[in-house]
XYZ file of C-alpha atoms in Angstrom:
481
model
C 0.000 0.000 0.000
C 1.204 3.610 -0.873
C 2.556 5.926 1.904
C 1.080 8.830 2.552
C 4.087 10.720 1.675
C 3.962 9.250 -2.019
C 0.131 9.844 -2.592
C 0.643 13.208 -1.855
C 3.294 13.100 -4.350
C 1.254 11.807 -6.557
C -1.589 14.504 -5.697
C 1.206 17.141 -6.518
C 1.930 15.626 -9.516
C -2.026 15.830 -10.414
C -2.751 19.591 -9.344
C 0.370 20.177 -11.395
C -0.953 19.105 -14.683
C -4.632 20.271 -14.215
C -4.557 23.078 -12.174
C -2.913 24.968 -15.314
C -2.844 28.377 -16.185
C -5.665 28.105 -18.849
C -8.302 27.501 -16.097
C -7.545 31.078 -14.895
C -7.097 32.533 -18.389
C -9.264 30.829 -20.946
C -12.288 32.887 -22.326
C -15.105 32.713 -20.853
C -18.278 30.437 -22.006
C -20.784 33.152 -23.203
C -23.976 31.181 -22.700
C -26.926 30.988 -20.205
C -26.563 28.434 -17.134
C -27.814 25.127 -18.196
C -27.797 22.882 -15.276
C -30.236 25.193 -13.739
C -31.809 23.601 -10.568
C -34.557 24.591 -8.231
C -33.695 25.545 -4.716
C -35.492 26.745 -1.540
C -31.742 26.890 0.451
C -30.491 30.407 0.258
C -26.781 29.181 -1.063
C -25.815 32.617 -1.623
C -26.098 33.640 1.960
C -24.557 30.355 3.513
C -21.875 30.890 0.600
C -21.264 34.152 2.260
C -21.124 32.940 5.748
C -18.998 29.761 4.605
C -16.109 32.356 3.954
C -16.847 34.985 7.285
C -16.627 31.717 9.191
C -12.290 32.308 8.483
C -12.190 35.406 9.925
C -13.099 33.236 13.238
C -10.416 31.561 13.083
C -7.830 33.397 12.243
C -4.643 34.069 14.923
C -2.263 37.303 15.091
C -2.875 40.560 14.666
C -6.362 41.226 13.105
C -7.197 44.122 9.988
C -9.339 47.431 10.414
C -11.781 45.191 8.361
C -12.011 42.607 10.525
C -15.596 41.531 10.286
C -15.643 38.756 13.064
C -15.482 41.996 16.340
C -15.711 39.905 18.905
C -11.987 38.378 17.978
C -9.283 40.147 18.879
C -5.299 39.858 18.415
C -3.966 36.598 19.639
C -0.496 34.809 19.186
C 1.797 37.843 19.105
C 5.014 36.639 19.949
C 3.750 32.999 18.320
C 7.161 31.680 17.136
C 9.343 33.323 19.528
C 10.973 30.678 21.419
C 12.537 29.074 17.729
C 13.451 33.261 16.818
C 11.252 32.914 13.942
C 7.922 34.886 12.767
C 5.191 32.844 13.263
C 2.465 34.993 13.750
C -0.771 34.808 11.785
C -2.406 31.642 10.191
C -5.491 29.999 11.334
C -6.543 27.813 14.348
C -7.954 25.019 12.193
C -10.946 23.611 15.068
C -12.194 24.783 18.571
C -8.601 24.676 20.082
C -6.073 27.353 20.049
C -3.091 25.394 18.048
C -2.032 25.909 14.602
C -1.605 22.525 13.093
C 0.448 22.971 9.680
C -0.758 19.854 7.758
C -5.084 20.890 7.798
C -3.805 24.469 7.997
C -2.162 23.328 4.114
C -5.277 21.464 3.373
C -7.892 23.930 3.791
C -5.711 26.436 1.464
C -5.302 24.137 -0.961
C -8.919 23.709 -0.871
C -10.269 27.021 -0.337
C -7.665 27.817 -3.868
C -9.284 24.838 -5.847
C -13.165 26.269 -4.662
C -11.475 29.347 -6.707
C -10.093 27.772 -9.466
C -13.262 25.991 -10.527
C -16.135 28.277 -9.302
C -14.106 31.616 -8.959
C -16.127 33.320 -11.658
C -19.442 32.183 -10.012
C -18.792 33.900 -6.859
C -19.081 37.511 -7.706
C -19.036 40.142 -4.719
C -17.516 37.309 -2.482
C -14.515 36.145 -4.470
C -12.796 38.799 -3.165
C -13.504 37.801 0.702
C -12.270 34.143 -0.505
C -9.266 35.120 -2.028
C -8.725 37.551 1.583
C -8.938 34.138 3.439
C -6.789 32.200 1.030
C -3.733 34.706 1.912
C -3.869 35.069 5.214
C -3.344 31.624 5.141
C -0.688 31.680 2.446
C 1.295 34.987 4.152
C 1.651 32.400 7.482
C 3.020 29.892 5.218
C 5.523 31.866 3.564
C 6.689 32.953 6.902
C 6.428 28.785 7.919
C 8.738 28.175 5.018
C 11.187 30.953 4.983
C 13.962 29.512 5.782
C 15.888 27.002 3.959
C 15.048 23.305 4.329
C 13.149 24.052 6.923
C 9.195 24.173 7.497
C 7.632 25.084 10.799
C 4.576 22.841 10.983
C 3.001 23.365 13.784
C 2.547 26.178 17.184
C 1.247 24.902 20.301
C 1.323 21.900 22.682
C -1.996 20.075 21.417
C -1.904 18.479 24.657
C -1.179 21.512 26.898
C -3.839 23.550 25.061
C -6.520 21.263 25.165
C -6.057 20.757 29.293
C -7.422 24.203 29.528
C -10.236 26.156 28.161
C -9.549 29.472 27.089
C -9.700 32.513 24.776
C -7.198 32.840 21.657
C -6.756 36.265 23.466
C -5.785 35.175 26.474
C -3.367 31.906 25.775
C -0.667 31.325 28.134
C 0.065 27.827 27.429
C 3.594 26.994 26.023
C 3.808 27.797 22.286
C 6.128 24.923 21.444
C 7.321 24.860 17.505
C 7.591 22.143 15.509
C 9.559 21.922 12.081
C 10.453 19.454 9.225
C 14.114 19.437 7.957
C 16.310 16.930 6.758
C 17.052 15.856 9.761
C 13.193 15.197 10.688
C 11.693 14.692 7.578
C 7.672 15.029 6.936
C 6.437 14.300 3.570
C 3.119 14.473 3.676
C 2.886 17.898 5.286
C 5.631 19.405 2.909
C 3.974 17.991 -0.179
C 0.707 19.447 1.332
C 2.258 22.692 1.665
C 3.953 23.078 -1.801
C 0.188 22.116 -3.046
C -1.249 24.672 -0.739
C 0.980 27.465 -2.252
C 1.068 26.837 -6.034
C -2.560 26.057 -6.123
C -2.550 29.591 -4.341
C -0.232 31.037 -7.004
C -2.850 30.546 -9.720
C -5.642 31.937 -7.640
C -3.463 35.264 -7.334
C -1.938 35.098 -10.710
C -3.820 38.176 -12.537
C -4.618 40.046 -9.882
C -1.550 40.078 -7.866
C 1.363 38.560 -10.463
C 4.126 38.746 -7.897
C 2.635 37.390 -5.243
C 1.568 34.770 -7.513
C 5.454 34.308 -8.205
C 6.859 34.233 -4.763
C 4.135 31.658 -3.498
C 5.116 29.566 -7.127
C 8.661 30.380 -5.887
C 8.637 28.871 -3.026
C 6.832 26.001 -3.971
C 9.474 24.662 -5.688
C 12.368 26.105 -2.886
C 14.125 22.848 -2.962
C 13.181 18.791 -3.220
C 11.984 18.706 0.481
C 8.810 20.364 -0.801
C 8.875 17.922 -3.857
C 8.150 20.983 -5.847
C 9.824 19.676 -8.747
C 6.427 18.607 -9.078
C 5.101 22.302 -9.601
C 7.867 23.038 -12.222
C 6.031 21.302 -15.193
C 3.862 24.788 -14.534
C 6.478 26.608 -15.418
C 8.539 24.052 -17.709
C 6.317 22.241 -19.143
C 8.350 19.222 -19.411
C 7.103 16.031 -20.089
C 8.891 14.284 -17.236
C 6.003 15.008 -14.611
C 3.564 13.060 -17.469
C 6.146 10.619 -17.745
C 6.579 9.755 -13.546
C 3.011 9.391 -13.149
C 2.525 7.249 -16.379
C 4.870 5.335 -14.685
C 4.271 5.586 -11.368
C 0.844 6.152 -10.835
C -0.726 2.223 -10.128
C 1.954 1.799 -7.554
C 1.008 5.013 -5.762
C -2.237 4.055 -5.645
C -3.921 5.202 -8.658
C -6.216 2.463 -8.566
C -6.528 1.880 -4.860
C -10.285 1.281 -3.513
C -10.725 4.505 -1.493
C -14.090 6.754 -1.006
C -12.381 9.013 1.388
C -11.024 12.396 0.781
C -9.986 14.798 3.584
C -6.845 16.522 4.678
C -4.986 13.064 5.727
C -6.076 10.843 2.779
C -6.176 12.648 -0.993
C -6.741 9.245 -3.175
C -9.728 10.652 -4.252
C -8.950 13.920 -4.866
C -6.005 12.627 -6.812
C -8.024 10.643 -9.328
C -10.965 13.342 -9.931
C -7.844 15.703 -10.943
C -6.262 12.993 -13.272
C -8.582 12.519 -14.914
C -9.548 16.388 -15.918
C -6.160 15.725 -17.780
C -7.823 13.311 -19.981
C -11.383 14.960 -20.045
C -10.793 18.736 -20.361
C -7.039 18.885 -21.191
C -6.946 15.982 -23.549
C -3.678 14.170 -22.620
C -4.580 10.991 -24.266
C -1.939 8.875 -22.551
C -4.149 9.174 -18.671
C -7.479 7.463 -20.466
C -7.040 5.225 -18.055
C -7.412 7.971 -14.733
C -11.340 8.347 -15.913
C -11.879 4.354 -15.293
C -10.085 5.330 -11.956
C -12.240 8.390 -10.910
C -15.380 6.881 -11.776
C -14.517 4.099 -10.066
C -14.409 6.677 -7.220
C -18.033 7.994 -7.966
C -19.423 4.961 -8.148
C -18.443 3.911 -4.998
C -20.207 7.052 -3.049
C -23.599 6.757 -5.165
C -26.354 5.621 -3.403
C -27.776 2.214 -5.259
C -25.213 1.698 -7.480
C -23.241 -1.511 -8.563
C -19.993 -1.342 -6.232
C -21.377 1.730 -4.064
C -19.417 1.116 -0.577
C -20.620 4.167 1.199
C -22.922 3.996 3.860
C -25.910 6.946 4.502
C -28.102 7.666 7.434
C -31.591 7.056 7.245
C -32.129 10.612 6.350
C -30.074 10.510 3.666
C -26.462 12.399 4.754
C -23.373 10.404 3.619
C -21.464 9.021 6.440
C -18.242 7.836 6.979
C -17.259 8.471 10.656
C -18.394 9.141 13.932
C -15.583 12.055 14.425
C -16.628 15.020 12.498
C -18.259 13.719 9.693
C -19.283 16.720 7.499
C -15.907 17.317 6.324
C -16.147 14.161 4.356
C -20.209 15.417 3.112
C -18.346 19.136 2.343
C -15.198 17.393 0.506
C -17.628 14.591 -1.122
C -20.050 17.200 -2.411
C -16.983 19.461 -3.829
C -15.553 16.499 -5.761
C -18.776 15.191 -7.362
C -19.944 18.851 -8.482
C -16.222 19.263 -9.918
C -16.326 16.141 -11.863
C -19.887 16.592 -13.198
C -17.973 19.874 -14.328
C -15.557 18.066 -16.598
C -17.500 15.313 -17.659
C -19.819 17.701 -18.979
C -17.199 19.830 -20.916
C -16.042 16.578 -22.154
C -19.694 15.056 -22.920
C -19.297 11.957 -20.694
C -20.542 9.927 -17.906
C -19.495 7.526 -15.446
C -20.350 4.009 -16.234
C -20.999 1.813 -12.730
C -21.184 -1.900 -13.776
C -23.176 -1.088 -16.691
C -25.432 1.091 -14.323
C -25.105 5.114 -16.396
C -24.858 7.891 -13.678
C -25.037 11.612 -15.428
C -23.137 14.640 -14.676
C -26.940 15.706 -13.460
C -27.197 12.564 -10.971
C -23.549 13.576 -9.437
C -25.016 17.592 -9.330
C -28.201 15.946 -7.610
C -27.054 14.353 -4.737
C -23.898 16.677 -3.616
C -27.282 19.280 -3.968
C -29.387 16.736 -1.407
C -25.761 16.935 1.028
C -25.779 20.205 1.069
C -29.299 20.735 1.458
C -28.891 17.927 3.877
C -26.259 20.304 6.036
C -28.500 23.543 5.631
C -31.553 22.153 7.174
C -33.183 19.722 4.887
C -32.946 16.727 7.684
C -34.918 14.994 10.179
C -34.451 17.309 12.739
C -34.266 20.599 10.442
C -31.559 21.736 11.964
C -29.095 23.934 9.659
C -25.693 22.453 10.996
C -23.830 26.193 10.008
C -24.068 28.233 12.662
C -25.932 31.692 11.950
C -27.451 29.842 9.326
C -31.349 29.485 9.137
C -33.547 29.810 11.888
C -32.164 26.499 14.036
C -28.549 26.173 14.183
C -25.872 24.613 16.896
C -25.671 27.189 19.677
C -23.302 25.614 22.219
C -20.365 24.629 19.643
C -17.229 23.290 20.882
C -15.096 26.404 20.103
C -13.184 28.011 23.010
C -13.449 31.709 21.166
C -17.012 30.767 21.077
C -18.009 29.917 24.005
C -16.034 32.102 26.511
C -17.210 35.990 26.550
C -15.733 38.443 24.391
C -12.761 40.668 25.544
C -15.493 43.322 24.717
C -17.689 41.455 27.359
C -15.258 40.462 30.167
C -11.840 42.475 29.420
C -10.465 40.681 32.724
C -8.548 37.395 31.992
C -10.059 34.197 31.950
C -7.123 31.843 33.223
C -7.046 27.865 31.975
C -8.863 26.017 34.719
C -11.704 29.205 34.902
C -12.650 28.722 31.726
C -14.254 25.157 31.937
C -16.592 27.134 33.956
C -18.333 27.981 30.611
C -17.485 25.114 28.498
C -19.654 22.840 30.908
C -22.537 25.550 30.818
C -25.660 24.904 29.241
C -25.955 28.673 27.889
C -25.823 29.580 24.556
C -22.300 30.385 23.217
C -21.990 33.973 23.670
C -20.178 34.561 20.861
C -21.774 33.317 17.232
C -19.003 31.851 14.857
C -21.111 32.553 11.735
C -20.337 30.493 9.067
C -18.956 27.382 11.231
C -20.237 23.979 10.148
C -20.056 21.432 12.823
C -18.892 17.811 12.799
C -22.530 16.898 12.090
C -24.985 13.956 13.349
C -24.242 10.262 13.973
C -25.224 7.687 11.787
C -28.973 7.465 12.631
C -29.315 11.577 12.526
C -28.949 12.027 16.043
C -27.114 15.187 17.070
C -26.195 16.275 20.086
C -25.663 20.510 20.920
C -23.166 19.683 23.840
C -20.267 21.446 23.541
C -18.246 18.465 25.288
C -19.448 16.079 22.310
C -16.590 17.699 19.793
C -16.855 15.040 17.483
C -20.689 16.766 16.531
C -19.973 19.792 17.831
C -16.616 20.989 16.821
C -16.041 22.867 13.448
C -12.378 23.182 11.293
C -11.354 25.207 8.674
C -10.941 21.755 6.621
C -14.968 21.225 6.543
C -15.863 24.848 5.245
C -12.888 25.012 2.448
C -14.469 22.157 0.065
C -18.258 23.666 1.107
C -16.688 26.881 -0.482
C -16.857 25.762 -3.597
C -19.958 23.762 -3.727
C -21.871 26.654 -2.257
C -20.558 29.151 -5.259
C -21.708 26.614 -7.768
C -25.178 26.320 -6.220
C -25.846 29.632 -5.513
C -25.065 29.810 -9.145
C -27.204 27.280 -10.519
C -30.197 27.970 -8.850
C -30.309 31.452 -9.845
C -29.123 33.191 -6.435
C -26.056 34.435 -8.452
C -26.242 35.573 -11.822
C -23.481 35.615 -14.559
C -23.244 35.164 -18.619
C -20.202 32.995 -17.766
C -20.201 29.217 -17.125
C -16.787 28.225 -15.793
């Protein structure tokens, strides 16, 4: 079985040849919507919330703009103790560490939601491209020097004995790094992806800061960015290592999971645009491959392996489940994208599943998410008129500085977590780990695995909420991307 470290290589290797610098640049399709679809789910607002919900999140010293008021600065002197810059970035969940490896994964993400629905966005493409850099301007900083990449601030441990505000931390900020001395694939691959998927996103409206996130990409092979210089190069040797290398890394591995620790499936729905959209003849075999990935997530199909609740969500875990229905949904609405450009389908055992059928039931998950579920509950906060109101988020749930300007220390603050009040502070935008596998949900703020958002579950949702606002009318534009 492939490492981690290689699929991500692989998944490099993939971005690299279809993330390409015509999906930014090519003309426009000058034609009226046609995958029009009805919708009672206002995907325009959640779409706008699904991008506010970052500004939650985010650690170091806040803008003039900041949108999210009851946040305030936090992590100042966050890299201090290794006399390196560290401030900025996001707190990926309801803790108060910055993990580098989702941290990668949700810009990565948040850039492909761009890449594919950018146009569709209108007024907030601008707010998603804001949240893509101040993700990317903590990476740079995380990779500045040579070799090196600081992956992570914050004792997980430490942190999560106490309870307290980003604004008030005084646990140990330890730093951890990758060199070649302690080497970490997976997160390095994941954070060369993370900045030349970036790149692209900033490539015509901010050229050289497109350039120094490409350059630094491809800083040296610790960030396998060789990878990212068929980009630039366009040499066949990138075609050539995955022609040749792409079974053994896992090409045509049995996998219906995609999320920030397993890309298989990511991997195969980009392949294969190579094929569809970009016509490289020689990866025919990468549709067979992503449609074998499809067919295992639809519901009644020959070889489906993917179980649902009785209500209809997609389940794979118990743990925070709706980042798989976010990623899931963002992957079937992309591929329906290219198999329609390339007038296609996906064959299961002889069973024909449309482009429409893959638009139709990432539409029922997210409807699914925004309410449309046995307990019509909307599970994004400041969403709809019943949403999770005691989330397990320590920003959340402890008053503001505005509130209560007098510290709350690490053992005070479980005073609130165990409370059965409201959170006092509403994280607009945050979708929770979701219900079990029989639609059950809990609003317990001690039940994180329900209760607990991440940056990694809104990035993917990014991007299916664009192309659904889009579709059912809630955002209006000539041009079909």
């Amino acid at each position: 079985m492939a490492s981690s470290a290689t699929l991500l290589l692989l998944l490099l290797l993939l971005l690299l040849l279809t993330l390409s610098s015509a999906i930014l640049d090519a003309s426009p399709v000058h034609h009226r919507h046609r995958h029009r679809q009805s919708a009672h789910q206002n995907y325009k607002d959640a779409l706008t919330k699904s991008i506010l919900f970052f500004e939650g999140q985010r650690s170091g010293k806040l803008p003039p703009n900041q949108r999210m008021t009851w946040r305030r600065n936090s992590g100042l002197s966050d890299g201090a103790a290794m006399k390196v810059d560290l401030v900025g970035g996001y707190y990926d969940a309801g803790d108060n560490v910055k993990f580098g490896f989702p941290m990668a994964f949700t810009t990565t993400m948040l850039s492909w939601s761009v890449i594919e629905f950018g146009r569709l966005m209108k007024g907030e493409l601008g707010n998603a491209k804001t949240a893509i850099r101040w993700a990317t301007d903590y990476l740079l900083k995380a990779t500045a020097q040579s070799n090196t990449i600081f992956v992570q601030v914050g004792d997980a441990n430490k942190d999560h004995a106490c309870w307290e505000r980003p604004e008030d931390m005084d646990t140990q900020r330890t730093v951890l790094k990758i060199d070649r001395n302690h080497p970490g694939t997976d997160v390095a691959a994941e954070t060369a992806a993370a900045l030349a998927s970036a790149s692209l996103v900033f490539r015509k409206s901010d050229p050289n800061y497109s350039k120094i996130l490409l350059k630094r990409a491809i800083k040296d092979e610790l960030l396998w960015g060789a990878a990212w210089l068929q980009k630039a190069t366009r040499s066949p040797a990138y075609l050539n290592y995955i022609q040749a290398n792409g079974i053994a890394l896992g090409a045509d591995e049995s996998d219906n999971t995609f999320g920030w620790d397993n890309k298989h499936a990511g991997a195969k729905i980009l392949l294969s645009k190579a094929f569809l959209v970009q016509k490289v003849q020689s990866l025919h075999d990468y549709k067979g491959h992503a449609d074998g990935f499809i067919c295992s997530i639809i519901p009644g199909a020959p070889f489906s392996q993917t179980q649902y609740t009785p209500g209809g969500l997609l389940f794979r875990m118990e743990d925070s489940n709706m980042q798989y229905v976010t990623s899931a949904s963002f992957l079937l609405l992309t591929y329906a994208k290219y198999l329609t450009k390339s007038h296609k389908v996906v064959n299961c055992g002889g069973a024909i599943i449309t482009p429409r059928r893959l638009r139709t039931i990432a539409k029922k998950q997210i409807d699914y998410l925004l309410g449309d579920n046995p307990l019509k509950l909307s599970y994004m906060v400041g969403y709809g008129p019943r949403y999770p109101r005691r989330i397990h988020h320590r920003a959340s749930s402890l008053p503001s500085l505005s509130a209560h300007p007098g510290k709350i220390n690490c053992g005070s603050g479980f005073t609130f977590m165990h409370s059965e009040n409201p959170n006092p502070n509403i994280l607009i935008g945050a979708v929770v780990g979701g219900p079990n596998g029989h639609d059950r949900y809990s609003d317990e703020r001690s039940d994180y695995s329900q209760t607990e958002p991440a940056t990694y579950t809104n990035a993917p949702l990014v991007g299916a909420l664009a192309y659904l606002a889009h579709s059912s009318g809630q955002i209006y534009t000539d041009n079909l991307d």
